[in-house]
JSON list of C-alpha atoms in Angstrom, two decimals:
[
{"chain": "A", "resi": 21, "resn": "MET", "atom": "CA", "xyz": [-48.47, 64.10, -59.65]},
{"chain": "A", "resi": 22, "resn": "SER", "atom": "CA", "xyz": [-48.37, 61.94, -56.54]},
{"chain": "A", "resi": 23, "resn": "ARG", "atom": "CA", "xyz": [-45.76, 62.18, -53.79]},
{"chain": "A", "resi": 24, "resn": "ILE", "atom": "CA", "xyz": [-44.66, 58.62, -53.03]},
{"chain": "A", "resi": 25, "resn": "ILE", "atom": "CA", "xyz": [-43.24, 58.43, -49.53]},
{"chain": "A", "resi": 26, "resn": "VAL", "atom": "CA", "xyz": [-41.84, 55.29, -47.89]},
{"chain": "A", "resi": 27, "resn": "ILE", "atom": "CA", "xyz": [-41.95, 55.28, -44.06]},
{"chain": "A", "resi": 28, "resn": "THR", "atom": "CA", "xyz": [-39.07, 53.10, -42.91]},
{"chain": "A", "resi": 29, "resn": "SER", "atom": "CA", "xyz": [-36.48, 52.54, -40.21]},
{"chain": "A", "resi": 30, "resn": "GLY", "atom": "CA", "xyz": [-34.59, 49.23, -40.40]},
{"chain": "A", "resi": 31, "resn": "LYS", "atom": "CA", "xyz": [-35.67, 48.32, -36.84]},
{"chain": "A", "resi": 32, "resn": "GLY", "atom": "CA", "xyz": [-39.00, 46.95, -35.82]},
{"chain": "A", "resi": 33, "resn": "GLY", "atom": "CA", "xyz": [-41.11, 48.41, -33.01]},
{"chain": "A", "resi": 34, "resn": "VAL", "atom": "CA", "xyz": [-40.13, 52.08, -33.56]},
{"chain": "A", "resi": 35, "resn": "GLY", "atom": "CA", "xyz": [-43.66, 53.24, -34.60]},
{"chain": "A", "resi": 36, "resn": "LYS", "atom": "CA", "xyz": [-43.51, 53.13, -38.40]},
{"chain": "A", "resi": 37, "resn": "THR", "atom": "CA", "xyz": [-47.06, 51.83, -38.87]},
{"chain": "A", "resi": 38, "resn": "THR", "atom": "CA", "xyz": [-48.52, 54.21, -36.28]},
{"chain": "A", "resi": 39, "resn": "THR", "atom": "CA", "xyz": [-46.64, 57.11, -37.87]},
{"chain": "A", "resi": 40, "resn": "THR", "atom": "CA", "xyz": [-47.89, 56.12, -41.40]},
{"chain": "A", "resi": 41, "resn": "SER", "atom": "CA", "xyz": [-51.47, 55.89, -40.14]},
{"chain": "A", "resi": 42, "resn": "ASN", "atom": "CA", "xyz": [-51.30, 59.24, -38.34]},
{"chain": "A", "resi": 43, "resn": "ILE", "atom": "CA", "xyz": [-49.78, 60.97, -41.34]},
{"chain": "A", "resi": 44, "resn": "GLY", "atom": "CA", "xyz": [-52.55, 59.53, -43.58]},
{"chain": "A", "resi": 45, "resn": "ILE", "atom": "CA", "xyz": [-55.22, 60.73, -41.15]},
{"chain": "A", "resi": 46, "resn": "ALA", "atom": "CA", "xyz": [-53.65, 64.21, -40.97]},
{"chain": "A", "resi": 47, "resn": "LEU", "atom": "CA", "xyz": [-53.36, 64.51, -44.78]},
{"chain": "A", "resi": 48, "resn": "ALA", "atom": "CA", "xyz": [-56.98, 63.41, -45.19]},
{"chain": "A", "resi": 49, "resn": "GLN", "atom": "CA", "xyz": [-58.12, 66.00, -42.63]},
{"chain": "A", "resi": 50, "resn": "LEU", "atom": "CA", "xyz": [-56.24, 68.63, -44.60]},
{"chain": "A", "resi": 51, "resn": "GLY", "atom": "CA", "xyz": [-58.15, 67.65, -47.75]},
{"chain": "A", "resi": 52, "resn": "GLN", "atom": "CA", "xyz": [-55.40, 65.67, -49.44]},
{"chain": "A", "resi": 53, "resn": "LYS", "atom": "CA", "xyz": [-56.43, 62.67, -51.57]},
{"chain": "A", "resi": 54, "resn": "LEU", "atom": "CA", "xyz": [-55.08, 59.33, -50.49]},
{"chain": "A", "resi": 55, "resn": "LYS", "atom": "CA", "xyz": [-57.11, 57.38, -53.09]},
{"chain": "A", "resi": 56, "resn": "ASP", "atom": "CA", "xyz": [-58.65, 57.82, -56.48]},
{"chain": "A", "resi": 57, "resn": "SER", "atom": "CA", "xyz": [-56.29, 60.45, -58.05]},
{"chain": "A", "resi": 58, "resn": "TYR", "atom": "CA", "xyz": [-53.69, 60.34, -55.28]},
{"chain": "A", "resi": 59, "resn": "ASP", "atom": "CA", "xyz": [-51.89, 63.39, -53.91]},
{"chain": "A", "resi": 60, "resn": "PHE", "atom": "CA", "xyz": [-49.85, 61.14, -51.59]},
{"chain": "A", "resi": 61, "resn": "ILE", "atom": "CA", "xyz": [-48.99, 57.48, -51.59]},
{"chain": "A", "resi": 62, "resn": "LEU", "atom": "CA", "xyz": [-47.61, 56.34, -48.20]},
{"chain": "A", "resi": 63, "resn": "ILE", "atom": "CA", "xyz": [-45.71, 53.08, -48.08]},
{"chain": "A", "resi": 64, "resn": "ASP", "atom": "CA", "xyz": [-45.32, 51.40, -44.65]},
{"chain": "A", "resi": 65, "resn": "SER", "atom": "CA", "xyz": [-42.03, 49.56, -44.95]},
{"chain": "A", "resi": 66, "resn": "PRO", "atom": "CA", "xyz": [-41.50, 46.35, -42.98]},
{"chain": "A", "resi": 67, "resn": "ALA", "atom": "CA", "xyz": [-38.62, 46.17, -40.46]},
{"chain": "A", "resi": 68, "resn": "GLY", "atom": "CA", "xyz": [-35.23, 45.16, -41.69]},
{"chain": "A", "resi": 69, "resn": "ILE", "atom": "CA", "xyz": [-33.50, 45.64, -45.07]},
{"chain": "A", "resi": 70, "resn": "ASP", "atom": "CA", "xyz": [-34.45, 42.40, -46.71]},
{"chain": "A", "resi": 71, "resn": "GLU", "atom": "CA", "xyz": [-36.78, 41.77, -49.65]},
{"chain": "A", "resi": 72, "resn": "GLY", "atom": "CA", "xyz": [-39.77, 43.50, -48.08]},
{"chain": "A", "resi": 73, "resn": "PHE", "atom": "CA", "xyz": [-37.76, 46.69, -47.62]},
{"chain": "A", "resi": 74, "resn": "GLN", "atom": "CA", "xyz": [-36.50, 46.51, -51.22]},
{"chain": "A", "resi": 75, "resn": "VAL", "atom": "CA", "xyz": [-40.04, 46.17, -52.50]},
{"chain": "A", "resi": 76, "resn": "ALA", "atom": "CA", "xyz": [-41.22, 49.03, -50.34]},
{"chain": "A", "resi": 77, "resn": "ILE", "atom": "CA", "xyz": [-38.61, 51.47, -51.60]},
{"chain": "A", "resi": 78, "resn": "HIS", "atom": "CA", "xyz": [-38.83, 50.48, -55.26]},
{"chain": "A", "resi": 79, "resn": "ALA", "atom": "CA", "xyz": [-41.41, 53.13, -56.22]},
{"chain": "A", "resi": 80, "resn": "ALA", "atom": "CA", "xyz": [-40.55, 55.68, -53.47]},
{"chain": "A", "resi": 81, "resn": "GLU", "atom": "CA", "xyz": [-39.27, 59.19, -54.35]},
{"chain": "A", "resi": 82, "resn": "GLU", "atom": "CA", "xyz": [-39.06, 60.31, -50.71]},
{"chain": "A", "resi": 83, "resn": "ALA", "atom": "CA", "xyz": [-38.47, 58.71, -47.41]},
{"chain": "A", "resi": 84, "resn": "LEU", "atom": "CA", "xyz": [-39.32, 59.31, -43.82]},
{"chain": "A", "resi": 85, "resn": "ILE", "atom": "CA", "xyz": [-37.07, 57.62, -41.27]},
{"chain": "A", "resi": 86, "resn": "VAL", "atom": "CA", "xyz": [-38.78, 56.87, -37.94]},
{"chain": "A", "resi": 87, "resn": "VAL", "atom": "CA", "xyz": [-36.36, 56.17, -35.06]},
{"chain": "A", "resi": 88, "resn": "THR", "atom": "CA", "xyz": [-36.38, 55.91, -31.26]},
{"chain": "A", "resi": 89, "resn": "PRO", "atom": "CA", "xyz": [-33.47, 57.54, -29.48]},
{"chain": "A", "resi": 90, "resn": "GLU", "atom": "CA", "xyz": [-31.71, 54.22, -28.85]},
{"chain": "A", "resi": 91, "resn": "VAL", "atom": "CA", "xyz": [-28.37, 53.03, -30.30]},
{"chain": "A", "resi": 92, "resn": "THR", "atom": "CA", "xyz": [-29.86, 50.00, -32.12]},
{"chain": "A", "resi": 93, "resn": "SER", "atom": "CA", "xyz": [-32.54, 52.11, -33.78]},
{"chain": "A", "resi": 94, "resn": "ILE", "atom": "CA", "xyz": [-30.06, 54.81, -34.83]},
{"chain": "A", "resi": 95, "resn": "ARG", "atom": "CA", "xyz": [-27.55, 52.21, -36.12]},
{"chain": "A", "resi": 96, "resn": "ASP", "atom": "CA", "xyz": [-30.20, 50.48, -38.22]},
{"chain": "A", "resi": 97, "resn": "ALA", "atom": "CA", "xyz": [-31.56, 53.77, -39.55]},
{"chain": "A", "resi": 98, "resn": "ASP", "atom": "CA", "xyz": [-28.08, 54.82, -40.62]},
{"chain": "A", "resi": 99, "resn": "LYS", "atom": "CA", "xyz": [-27.80, 51.65, -42.74]},
{"chain": "A", "resi": 100, "resn": "VAL", "atom": "CA", "xyz": [-31.24, 52.33, -44.25]},
{"chain": "A", "resi": 101, "resn": "ILE", "atom": "CA", "xyz": [-30.29, 55.93, -45.12]},
{"chain": "A", "resi": 102, "resn": "GLY", "atom": "CA", "xyz": [-27.23, 54.59, -47.05]},
{"chain": "A", "resi": 103, "resn": "LEU", "atom": "CA", "xyz": [-29.40, 52.11, -48.90]},
{"chain": "A", "resi": 104, "resn": "LEU", "atom": "CA", "xyz": [-31.95, 54.81, -49.81]},
{"chain": "A", "resi": 105, "resn": "GLU", "atom": "CA", "xyz": [-29.22, 57.13, -51.09]},
{"chain": "A", "resi": 106, "resn": "ALA", "atom": "CA", "xyz": [-27.75, 54.30, -53.16]},
{"chain": "A", "resi": 107, "resn": "LYS", "atom": "CA", "xyz": [-31.18, 54.00, -54.84]},
{"chain": "A", "resi": 108, "resn": "ASP", "atom": "CA", "xyz": [-31.13, 57.74, -55.52]},
{"chain": "A", "resi": 109, "resn": "ILE", "atom": "CA", "xyz": [-33.77, 58.55, -52.91]},
{"chain": "A", "resi": 110, "resn": "ASN", "atom": "CA", "xyz": [-32.24, 61.71, -51.54]},
{"chain": "A", "resi": 111, "resn": "ASN", "atom": "CA", "xyz": [-35.32, 63.51, -50.04]},
{"chain": "A", "resi": 112, "resn": "ILE", "atom": "CA", "xyz": [-35.00, 61.78, -46.67]},
{"chain": "A", "resi": 113, "resn": "ASN", "atom": "CA", "xyz": [-36.44, 63.27, -43.45]},
{"chain": "A", "resi": 114, "resn": "LEU", "atom": "CA", "xyz": [-36.42, 62.19, -39.79]},
{"chain": "A", "resi": 115, "resn": "VAL", "atom": "CA", "xyz": [-39.02, 61.66, -37.09]},
{"chain": "A", "resi": 116, "resn": "ILE", "atom": "CA", "xyz": [-37.81, 60.80, -33.57]},
{"chain": "A", "resi": 117, "resn": "ASN", "atom": "CA", "xyz": [-40.50, 58.78, -31.79]},
{"chain": "A", "resi": 118, "resn": "ARG", "atom": "CA", "xyz": [-40.89, 57.97, -28.07]},
{"chain": "A", "resi": 119, "resn": "LEU", "atom": "CA", "xyz": [-38.59, 60.63, -26.68]},
{"chain": "A", "resi": 120, "resn": "LYS", "atom": "CA", "xyz": [-38.53, 60.74, -22.88]},
{"chain": "A", "resi": 121, "resn": "PRO", "atom": "CA", "xyz": [-37.22, 64.22, -21.85]},
{"chain": "A", "resi": 122, "resn": "GLU", "atom": "CA", "xyz": [-36.54, 63.08, -18.27]},
{"chain": "A", "resi": 123, "resn": "MET", "atom": "CA", "xyz": [-34.32, 60.23, -19.52]},
{"chain": "A", "resi": 124, "resn": "VAL", "atom": "CA", "xyz": [-32.46, 62.60, -21.83]},
{"chain": "A", "resi": 125, "resn": "LYS", "atom": "CA", "xyz": [-31.91, 64.99, -18.97]},
{"chain": "A", "resi": 126, "resn": "ALA", "atom": "CA", "xyz": [-30.54, 62.10, -16.84]},
{"chain": "A", "resi": 127, "resn": "GLU", "atom": "CA", "xyz": [-28.32, 61.05, -19.81]},
{"chain": "A", "resi": 128, "resn": "ASN", "atom": "CA", "xyz": [-30.06, 57.69, -20.08]},
{"chain": "A", "resi": 129, "resn": "MET", "atom": "CA", "xyz": [-31.33, 58.42, -23.56]},
{"chain": "A", "resi": 130, "resn": "MET", "atom": "CA", "xyz": [-29.89, 60.10, -26.60]},
{"chain": "A", "resi": 131, "resn": "SER", "atom": "CA", "xyz": [-30.90, 63.73, -27.16]},
{"chain": "A", "resi": 132, "resn": "VAL", "atom": "CA", "xyz": [-32.58, 65.11, -30.28]},
{"chain": "A", "resi": 133, "resn": "ASN", "atom": "CA", "xyz": [-29.35, 66.79, -31.14]},
{"chain": "A", "resi": 134, "resn": "ASP", "atom": "CA", "xyz": [-27.35, 63.57, -30.81]},
{"chain": "A", "resi": 135, "resn": "VAL", "atom": "CA", "xyz": [-29.72, 61.73, -33.16]},
{"chain": "A", "resi": 136, "resn": "LYS", "atom": "CA", "xyz": [-29.66, 64.55, -35.70]},
{"chain": "A", "resi": 137, "resn": "ASP", "atom": "CA", "xyz": [-25.84, 64.79, -35.62]},
{"chain": "A", "resi": 138, "resn": "ILE", "atom": "CA", "xyz": [-25.41, 61.04, -36.09]},
{"chain": "A", "resi": 139, "resn": "LEU", "atom": "CA", "xyz": [-27.94, 60.59, -38.92]},
{"chain": "A", "resi": 140, "resn": "GLY", "atom": "CA", "xyz": [-27.31, 63.90, -40.69]},
{"chain": "A", "resi": 141, "resn": "ILE", "atom": "CA", "xyz": [-30.77, 64.28, -42.22]},
{"chain": "A", "resi": 142, "resn": "PRO", "atom": "CA", "xyz": [-33.40, 66.98, -41.64]},
{"chain": "A", "resi": 143, "resn": "LEU", "atom": "CA", "xyz": [-35.61, 66.54, -38.59]},
{"chain": "A", "resi": 144, "resn": "ILE", "atom": "CA", "xyz": [-39.29, 67.18, -39.24]},
{"chain": "A", "resi": 145, "resn": "GLY", "atom": "CA", "xyz": [-40.82, 65.98, -35.94]},
{"chain": "A", "resi": 146, "resn": "VAL", "atom": "CA", "xyz": [-40.27, 64.71, -32.42]},
{"chain": "A", "resi": 147, "resn": "ILE", "atom": "CA", "xyz": [-42.96, 62.64, -30.72]},
{"chain": "A", "resi": 148, "resn": "PRO", "atom": "CA", "xyz": [-42.65, 62.44, -26.94]},
{"chain": "A", "resi": 149, "resn": "ASP", "atom": "CA", "xyz": [-43.31, 59.12, -25.26]},
{"chain": "A", "resi": 150, "resn": "SER", "atom": "CA", "xyz": [-46.64, 58.87, -23.51]},
{"chain": "A", "resi": 151, "resn": "GLU", "atom": "CA", "xyz": [-47.87, 56.28, -21.05]},
{"chain": "A", "resi": 152, "resn": "GLN", "atom": "CA", "xyz": [-51.42, 57.47, -21.64]},
{"chain": "A", "resi": 153, "resn": "PRO", "atom": "CA", "xyz": [-53.33, 56.33, -24.75]},
{"chain": "A", "resi": 154, "resn": "SER", "atom": "CA", "xyz": [-54.61, 59.27, -26.78]},
{"chain": "A", "resi": 155, "resn": "ASP", "atom": "CA", "xyz": [-58.34, 59.94, -27.15]}
]
């Protein structure tokens, strides 16, 4: 049976599409099937909570919330979590993207613990911000 996972946020520009692509690549490298008889179906949700979001979550059984450690991203993600739970999608996990440790240390960015405490869902990954493109 396939695992159907929606990757969502509520806010645009937080890295949902990049995260979805990277998860797909990693699963394929681990030998998981992403086509034919599917092991995983990854749904890249559009920003916002309008019709596109509703369509994206319709078939989902699990959700991955991608946020940046900024107030607007966290606020929108909190709304999305409530909507997912209202649709009985309760396996919801968190990825924090674009974390800048030096800004957290200077108290100019929310910490990982701050984000976890506010959203109250399990954290499965933190992706540090990088000015350098990866090879």
